[in-house]
XYZ file of C-alpha atoms in Angstrom:
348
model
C 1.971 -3.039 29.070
C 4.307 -3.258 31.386
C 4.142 -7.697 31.429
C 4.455 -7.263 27.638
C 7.683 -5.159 27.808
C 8.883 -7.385 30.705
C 8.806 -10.798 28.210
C 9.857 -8.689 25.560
C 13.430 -8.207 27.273
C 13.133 -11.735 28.826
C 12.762 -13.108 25.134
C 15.646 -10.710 23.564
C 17.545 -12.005 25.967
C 17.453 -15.472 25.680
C 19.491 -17.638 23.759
C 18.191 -19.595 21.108
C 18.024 -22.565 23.069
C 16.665 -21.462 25.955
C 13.736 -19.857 23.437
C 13.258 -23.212 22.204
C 12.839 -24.482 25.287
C 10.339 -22.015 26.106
C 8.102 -22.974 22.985
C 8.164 -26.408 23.950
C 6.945 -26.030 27.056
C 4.276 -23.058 25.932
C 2.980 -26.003 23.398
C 2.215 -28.158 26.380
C 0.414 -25.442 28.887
C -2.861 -24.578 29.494
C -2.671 -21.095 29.311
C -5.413 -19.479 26.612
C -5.265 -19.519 23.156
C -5.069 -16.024 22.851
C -2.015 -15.069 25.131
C -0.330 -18.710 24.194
C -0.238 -17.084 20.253
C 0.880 -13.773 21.661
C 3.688 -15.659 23.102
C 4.744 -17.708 20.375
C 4.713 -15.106 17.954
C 6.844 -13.365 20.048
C 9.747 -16.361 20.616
C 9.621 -16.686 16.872
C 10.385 -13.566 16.055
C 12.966 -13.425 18.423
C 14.654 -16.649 17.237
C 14.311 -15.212 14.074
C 16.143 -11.876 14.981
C 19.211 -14.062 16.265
C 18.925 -17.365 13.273
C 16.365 -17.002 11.185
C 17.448 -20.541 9.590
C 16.802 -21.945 13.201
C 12.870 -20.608 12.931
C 12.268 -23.143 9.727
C 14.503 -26.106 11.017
C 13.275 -26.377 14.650
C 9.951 -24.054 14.722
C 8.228 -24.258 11.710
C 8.094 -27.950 11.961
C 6.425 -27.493 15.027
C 4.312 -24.562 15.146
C 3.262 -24.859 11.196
C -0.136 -25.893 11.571
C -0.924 -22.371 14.282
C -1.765 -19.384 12.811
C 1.270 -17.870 13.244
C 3.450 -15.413 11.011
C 7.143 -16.855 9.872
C 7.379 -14.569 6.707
C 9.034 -11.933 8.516
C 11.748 -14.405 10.148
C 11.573 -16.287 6.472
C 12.516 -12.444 4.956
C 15.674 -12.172 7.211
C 16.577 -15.659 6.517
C 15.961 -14.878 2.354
C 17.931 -12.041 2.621
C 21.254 -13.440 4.659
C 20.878 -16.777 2.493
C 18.811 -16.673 -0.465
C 19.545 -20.051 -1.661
C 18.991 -21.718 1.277
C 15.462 -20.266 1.922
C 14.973 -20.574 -1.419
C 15.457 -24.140 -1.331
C 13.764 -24.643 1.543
C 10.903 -23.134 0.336
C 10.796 -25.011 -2.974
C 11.109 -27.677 -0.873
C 7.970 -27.231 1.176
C 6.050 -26.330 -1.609
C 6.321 -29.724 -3.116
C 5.833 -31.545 -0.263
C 2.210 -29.698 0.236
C 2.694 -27.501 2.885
C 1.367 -24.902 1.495
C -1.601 -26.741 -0.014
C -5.247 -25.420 0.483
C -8.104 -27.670 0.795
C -10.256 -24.615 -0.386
C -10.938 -23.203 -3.668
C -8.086 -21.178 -3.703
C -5.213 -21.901 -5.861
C -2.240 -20.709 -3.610
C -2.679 -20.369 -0.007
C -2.185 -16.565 1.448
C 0.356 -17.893 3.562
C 2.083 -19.150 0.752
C 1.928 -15.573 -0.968
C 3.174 -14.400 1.951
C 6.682 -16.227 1.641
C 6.355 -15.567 -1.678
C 6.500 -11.709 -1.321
C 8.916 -11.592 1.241
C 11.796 -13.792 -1.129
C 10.708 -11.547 -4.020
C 11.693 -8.809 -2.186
C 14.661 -10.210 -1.099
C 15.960 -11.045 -4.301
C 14.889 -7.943 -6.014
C 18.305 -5.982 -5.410
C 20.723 -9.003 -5.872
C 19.135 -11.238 -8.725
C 15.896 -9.634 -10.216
C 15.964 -12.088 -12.497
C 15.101 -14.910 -10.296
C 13.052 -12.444 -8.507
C 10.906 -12.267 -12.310
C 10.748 -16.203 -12.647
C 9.360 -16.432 -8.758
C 6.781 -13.787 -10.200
C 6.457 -15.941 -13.476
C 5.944 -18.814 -11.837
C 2.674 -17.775 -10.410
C -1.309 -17.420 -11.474
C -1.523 -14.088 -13.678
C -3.865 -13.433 -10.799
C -1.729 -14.129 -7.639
C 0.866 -12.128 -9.065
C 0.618 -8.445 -8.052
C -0.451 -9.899 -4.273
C 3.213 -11.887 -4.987
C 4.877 -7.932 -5.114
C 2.978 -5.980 -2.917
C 2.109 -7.903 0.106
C 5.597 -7.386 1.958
C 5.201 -3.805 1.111
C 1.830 -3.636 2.840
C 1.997 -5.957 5.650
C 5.496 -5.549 7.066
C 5.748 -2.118 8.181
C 8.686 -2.734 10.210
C 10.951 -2.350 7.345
C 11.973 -0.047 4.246
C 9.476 -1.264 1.275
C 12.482 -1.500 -1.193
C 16.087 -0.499 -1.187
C 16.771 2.046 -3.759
C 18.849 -0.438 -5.835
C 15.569 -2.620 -6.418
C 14.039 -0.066 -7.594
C 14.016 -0.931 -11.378
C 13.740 -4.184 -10.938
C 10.326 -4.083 -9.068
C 9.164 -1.413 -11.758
C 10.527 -3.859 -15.101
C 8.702 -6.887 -13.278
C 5.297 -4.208 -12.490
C 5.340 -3.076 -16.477
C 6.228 -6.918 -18.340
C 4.475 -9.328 -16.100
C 1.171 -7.970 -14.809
C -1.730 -6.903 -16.207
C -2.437 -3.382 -16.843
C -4.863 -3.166 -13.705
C -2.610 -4.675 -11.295
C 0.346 -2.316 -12.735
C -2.222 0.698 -11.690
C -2.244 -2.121 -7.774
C 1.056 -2.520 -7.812
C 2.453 0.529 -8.035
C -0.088 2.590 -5.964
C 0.489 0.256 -3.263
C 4.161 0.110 -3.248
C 3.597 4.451 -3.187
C 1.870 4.672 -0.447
C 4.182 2.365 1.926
C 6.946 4.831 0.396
C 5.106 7.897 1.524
C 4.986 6.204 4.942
C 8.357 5.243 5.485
C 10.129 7.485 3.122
C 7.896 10.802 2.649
C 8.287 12.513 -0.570
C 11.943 12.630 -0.979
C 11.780 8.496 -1.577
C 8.924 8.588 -3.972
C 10.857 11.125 -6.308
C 14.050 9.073 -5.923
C 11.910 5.818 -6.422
C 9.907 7.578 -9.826
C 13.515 9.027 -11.035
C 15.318 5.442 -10.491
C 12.329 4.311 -12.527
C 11.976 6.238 -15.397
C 8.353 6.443 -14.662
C 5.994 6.781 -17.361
C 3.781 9.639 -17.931
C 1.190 6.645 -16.566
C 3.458 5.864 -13.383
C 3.475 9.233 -12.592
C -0.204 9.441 -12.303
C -0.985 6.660 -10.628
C 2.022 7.492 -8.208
C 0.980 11.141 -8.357
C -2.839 10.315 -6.883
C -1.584 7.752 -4.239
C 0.408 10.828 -3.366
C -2.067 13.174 -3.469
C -4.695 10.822 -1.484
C -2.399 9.967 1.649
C -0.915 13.268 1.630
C -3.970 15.530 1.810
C -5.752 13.017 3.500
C -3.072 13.313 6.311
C -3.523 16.355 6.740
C -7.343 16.906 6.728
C -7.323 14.392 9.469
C -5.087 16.899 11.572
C -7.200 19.353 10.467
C -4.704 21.523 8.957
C -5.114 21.732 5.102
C -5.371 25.067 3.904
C -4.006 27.233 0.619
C -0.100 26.819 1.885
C -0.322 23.078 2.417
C -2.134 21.802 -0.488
C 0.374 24.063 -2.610
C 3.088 22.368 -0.972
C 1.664 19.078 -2.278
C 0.902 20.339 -5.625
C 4.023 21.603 -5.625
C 5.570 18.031 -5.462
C 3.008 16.894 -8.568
C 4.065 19.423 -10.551
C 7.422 18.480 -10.535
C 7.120 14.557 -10.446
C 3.487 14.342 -12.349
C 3.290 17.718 -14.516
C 0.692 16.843 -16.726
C -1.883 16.024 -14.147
C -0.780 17.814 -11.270
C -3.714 20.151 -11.357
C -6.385 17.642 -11.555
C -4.937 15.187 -9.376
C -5.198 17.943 -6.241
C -8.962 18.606 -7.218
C -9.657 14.954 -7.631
C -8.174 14.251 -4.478
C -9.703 16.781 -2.631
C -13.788 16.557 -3.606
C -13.322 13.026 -1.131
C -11.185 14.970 1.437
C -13.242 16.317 4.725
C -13.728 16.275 8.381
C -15.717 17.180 10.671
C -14.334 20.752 11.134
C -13.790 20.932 7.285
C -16.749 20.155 4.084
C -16.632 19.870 0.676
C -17.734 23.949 0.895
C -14.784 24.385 2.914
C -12.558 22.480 0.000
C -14.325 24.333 -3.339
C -13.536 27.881 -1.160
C -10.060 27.124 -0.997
C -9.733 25.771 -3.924
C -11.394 28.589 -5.444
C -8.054 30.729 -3.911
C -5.669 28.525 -5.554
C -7.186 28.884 -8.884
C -7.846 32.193 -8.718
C -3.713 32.205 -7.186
C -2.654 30.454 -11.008
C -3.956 27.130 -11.038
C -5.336 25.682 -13.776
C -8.700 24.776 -15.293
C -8.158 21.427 -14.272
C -8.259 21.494 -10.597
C -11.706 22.810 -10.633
C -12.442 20.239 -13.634
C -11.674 17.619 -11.269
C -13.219 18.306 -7.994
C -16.607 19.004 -9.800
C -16.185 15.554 -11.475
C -18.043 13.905 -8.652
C -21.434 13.034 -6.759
C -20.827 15.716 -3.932
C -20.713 18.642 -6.686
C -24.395 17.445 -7.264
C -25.497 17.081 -3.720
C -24.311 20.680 -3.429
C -25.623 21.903 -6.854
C -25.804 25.470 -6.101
C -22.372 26.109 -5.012
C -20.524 23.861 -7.156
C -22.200 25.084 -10.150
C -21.472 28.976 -8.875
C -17.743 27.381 -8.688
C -17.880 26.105 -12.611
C -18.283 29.502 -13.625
C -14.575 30.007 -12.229
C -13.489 27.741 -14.925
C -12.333 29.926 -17.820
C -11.903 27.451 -20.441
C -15.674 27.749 -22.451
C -16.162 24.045 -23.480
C -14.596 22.460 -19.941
C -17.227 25.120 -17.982
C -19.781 23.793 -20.302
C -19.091 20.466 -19.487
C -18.725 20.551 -15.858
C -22.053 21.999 -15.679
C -23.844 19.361 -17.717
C -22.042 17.109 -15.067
C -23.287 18.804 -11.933
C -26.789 18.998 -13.934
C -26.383 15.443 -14.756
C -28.810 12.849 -12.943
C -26.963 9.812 -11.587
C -27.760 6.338 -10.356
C -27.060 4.906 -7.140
C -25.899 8.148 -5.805
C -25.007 6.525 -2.790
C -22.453 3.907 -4.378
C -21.036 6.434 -5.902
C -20.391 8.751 -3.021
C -18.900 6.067 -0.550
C -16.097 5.392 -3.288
C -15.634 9.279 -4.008
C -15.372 9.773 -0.186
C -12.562 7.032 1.180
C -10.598 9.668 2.745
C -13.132 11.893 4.306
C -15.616 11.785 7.608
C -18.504 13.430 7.717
């Protein structure tokens, strides 16, 4: 609105003091809840634009206990002086200002800091980036790498020169389940902010792993088809164009990926008849087996039985047809459960 825009300006131009000021006196009015959070979030983050240091000596001590975010003024602050945040941090963690009185081992507050002086350290010293990561629960960790990436979409999710480091960290000190997390996550924020030109650069800077390149692949495949069923305007060309991209960065599953992708990919202009007719083109146009393999692979190729079995018969490969009709024929439990999952991107 045009009030919001007004204290916008009002706050960038004020000098740190004079925001100060303004805090003080917002701690002391009666003005709502609500608006008086608004407004402090706001003076914080402009603080932190002009001294981030100043948010953590003068504000943090005073606003700490509000539900208020300092990770993004604590990331600027990490990345003009690492050791200094650093220290501070170490600092507050000791002294229990991070403690929970829940169940929960490390608050998400905590995490948050966390993720944002990973990040920061990731292109200068990965290394103390990996003992941060260390440091943590085996089951805090992958939170520890890819909140940043998910919650501050103001910024680039990694410079290119971190690029290995975030990977070596992903592959030697996670689990195998949060690698799948970790690197699915930190795809699809690259997608956003980068498009497809920064997820090749990020998988070639990587080295990725047949693995990687899945994983990586179907995040691609999911946001980027997903994208553009919600315009309405997948069709042959566009989902070529995407394949296009998987078979150069994820060869070996490109196919499959697209069909997987698209059986939970619809609107309310397109179906899942709409998506086996196209898809019917494109393998009839080259494709393989496997993007029919993989869109049948699914509870909506039972719910319509008819035509998805008419669209196994496409398949030329004898023992995959045979198969992907025993899996259309196949009864299933909680059908329901099953289709939810399988439909995350679509609306019907």
């Amino acid at each position: 609105t045009s009030v919001l825009s007004r204290l916008e300006e009002m706050i960038r131009g004020a000098e740190i003091d004079e925001a100060l000021a303004m805090l003080g006196e917002l701690e002391a009015s009666l003005c709502s809840p609500g608006a008086k959070l608004m407004v402090q979030q706001m003076l914080v983050d402009g603080i932190g634009k002009k001294d981030p240091a100043v948010v953590f000596k003068k504000c943090f001590p005073m606003l700490a206990a509000h539900r208020l975010h300092f990770d993004r003024a604590f990331a600027l602050w990490a990345g003009q002086d690492g050791e200094a945040a650093t220290s501070w941090f170490d600092t507050a963690i000791n002294e229990g200002v991070f403690e929970l009185t829940s169940t929960q081992r490390i608050s998400p507050r905590r995490l948050r800091f966390e993720s944002a002086l990973v990040f920061s350290l990731l292109d200068g010293d990965p290394e103390a980036a990996r003992r941060r990561i260390q440091d943590l629960p085996v089951e805090y960790r992958v939170r520890a790498l890819t909140e940043r990436a998910l919650t501050d979409t103001g910024t680039a999710p990694l410079p290119p020169g971190a690029d290995l480091g975030f990977a070596t960290i992903v592959r030697e000190e996670l689990p195998r389940r949060d690698q799948v997390t970790a690197m699915a996550n930190m795809a699809g924020r690259m997608i956003a902010q980068g498009g497809r030109e920064r997820l090749g650069q990020f998988l070639a800077g990587i080295e990725a792993s047949a693995m990687e390149r899945k994983v990586v692949g179907s995040r691609f495949a999911d946001v980027t088809l997903g994208d553009l069923s919600h315009k309405n305007a997948i069709d042959v060309e566009s989902v070529n164009e995407t394949r296009s991209w998987l078979q150069q960065h994820a060869p070996e599953d490109a196919d499959a990926l697209i069909g997987r992708s698209m059986r939970g990919t619809w609107n309310r202009n397109g179906t899942w008849s709409t998506n086996a007719a196209l898809l019917r083109e494109i393998h009839q146009g080259g494709a393989s087996d496997e993007l029919l393999v993989g869109f049948l692979d699914g509870y909506q190729a039972k719910k319509n039985k008819e035509e998805a079995l008419q669209l196994a018969e496409q398949i030329q490969d004898d023992a995959k047809r045979c198969d992907a009709r025993d899996r259309i024929d196949r009864t299933t439990q909680m059908p329901h459960l099953q289709l939810q999952a399988e439909g995350a991107h679509g609306n019907e």
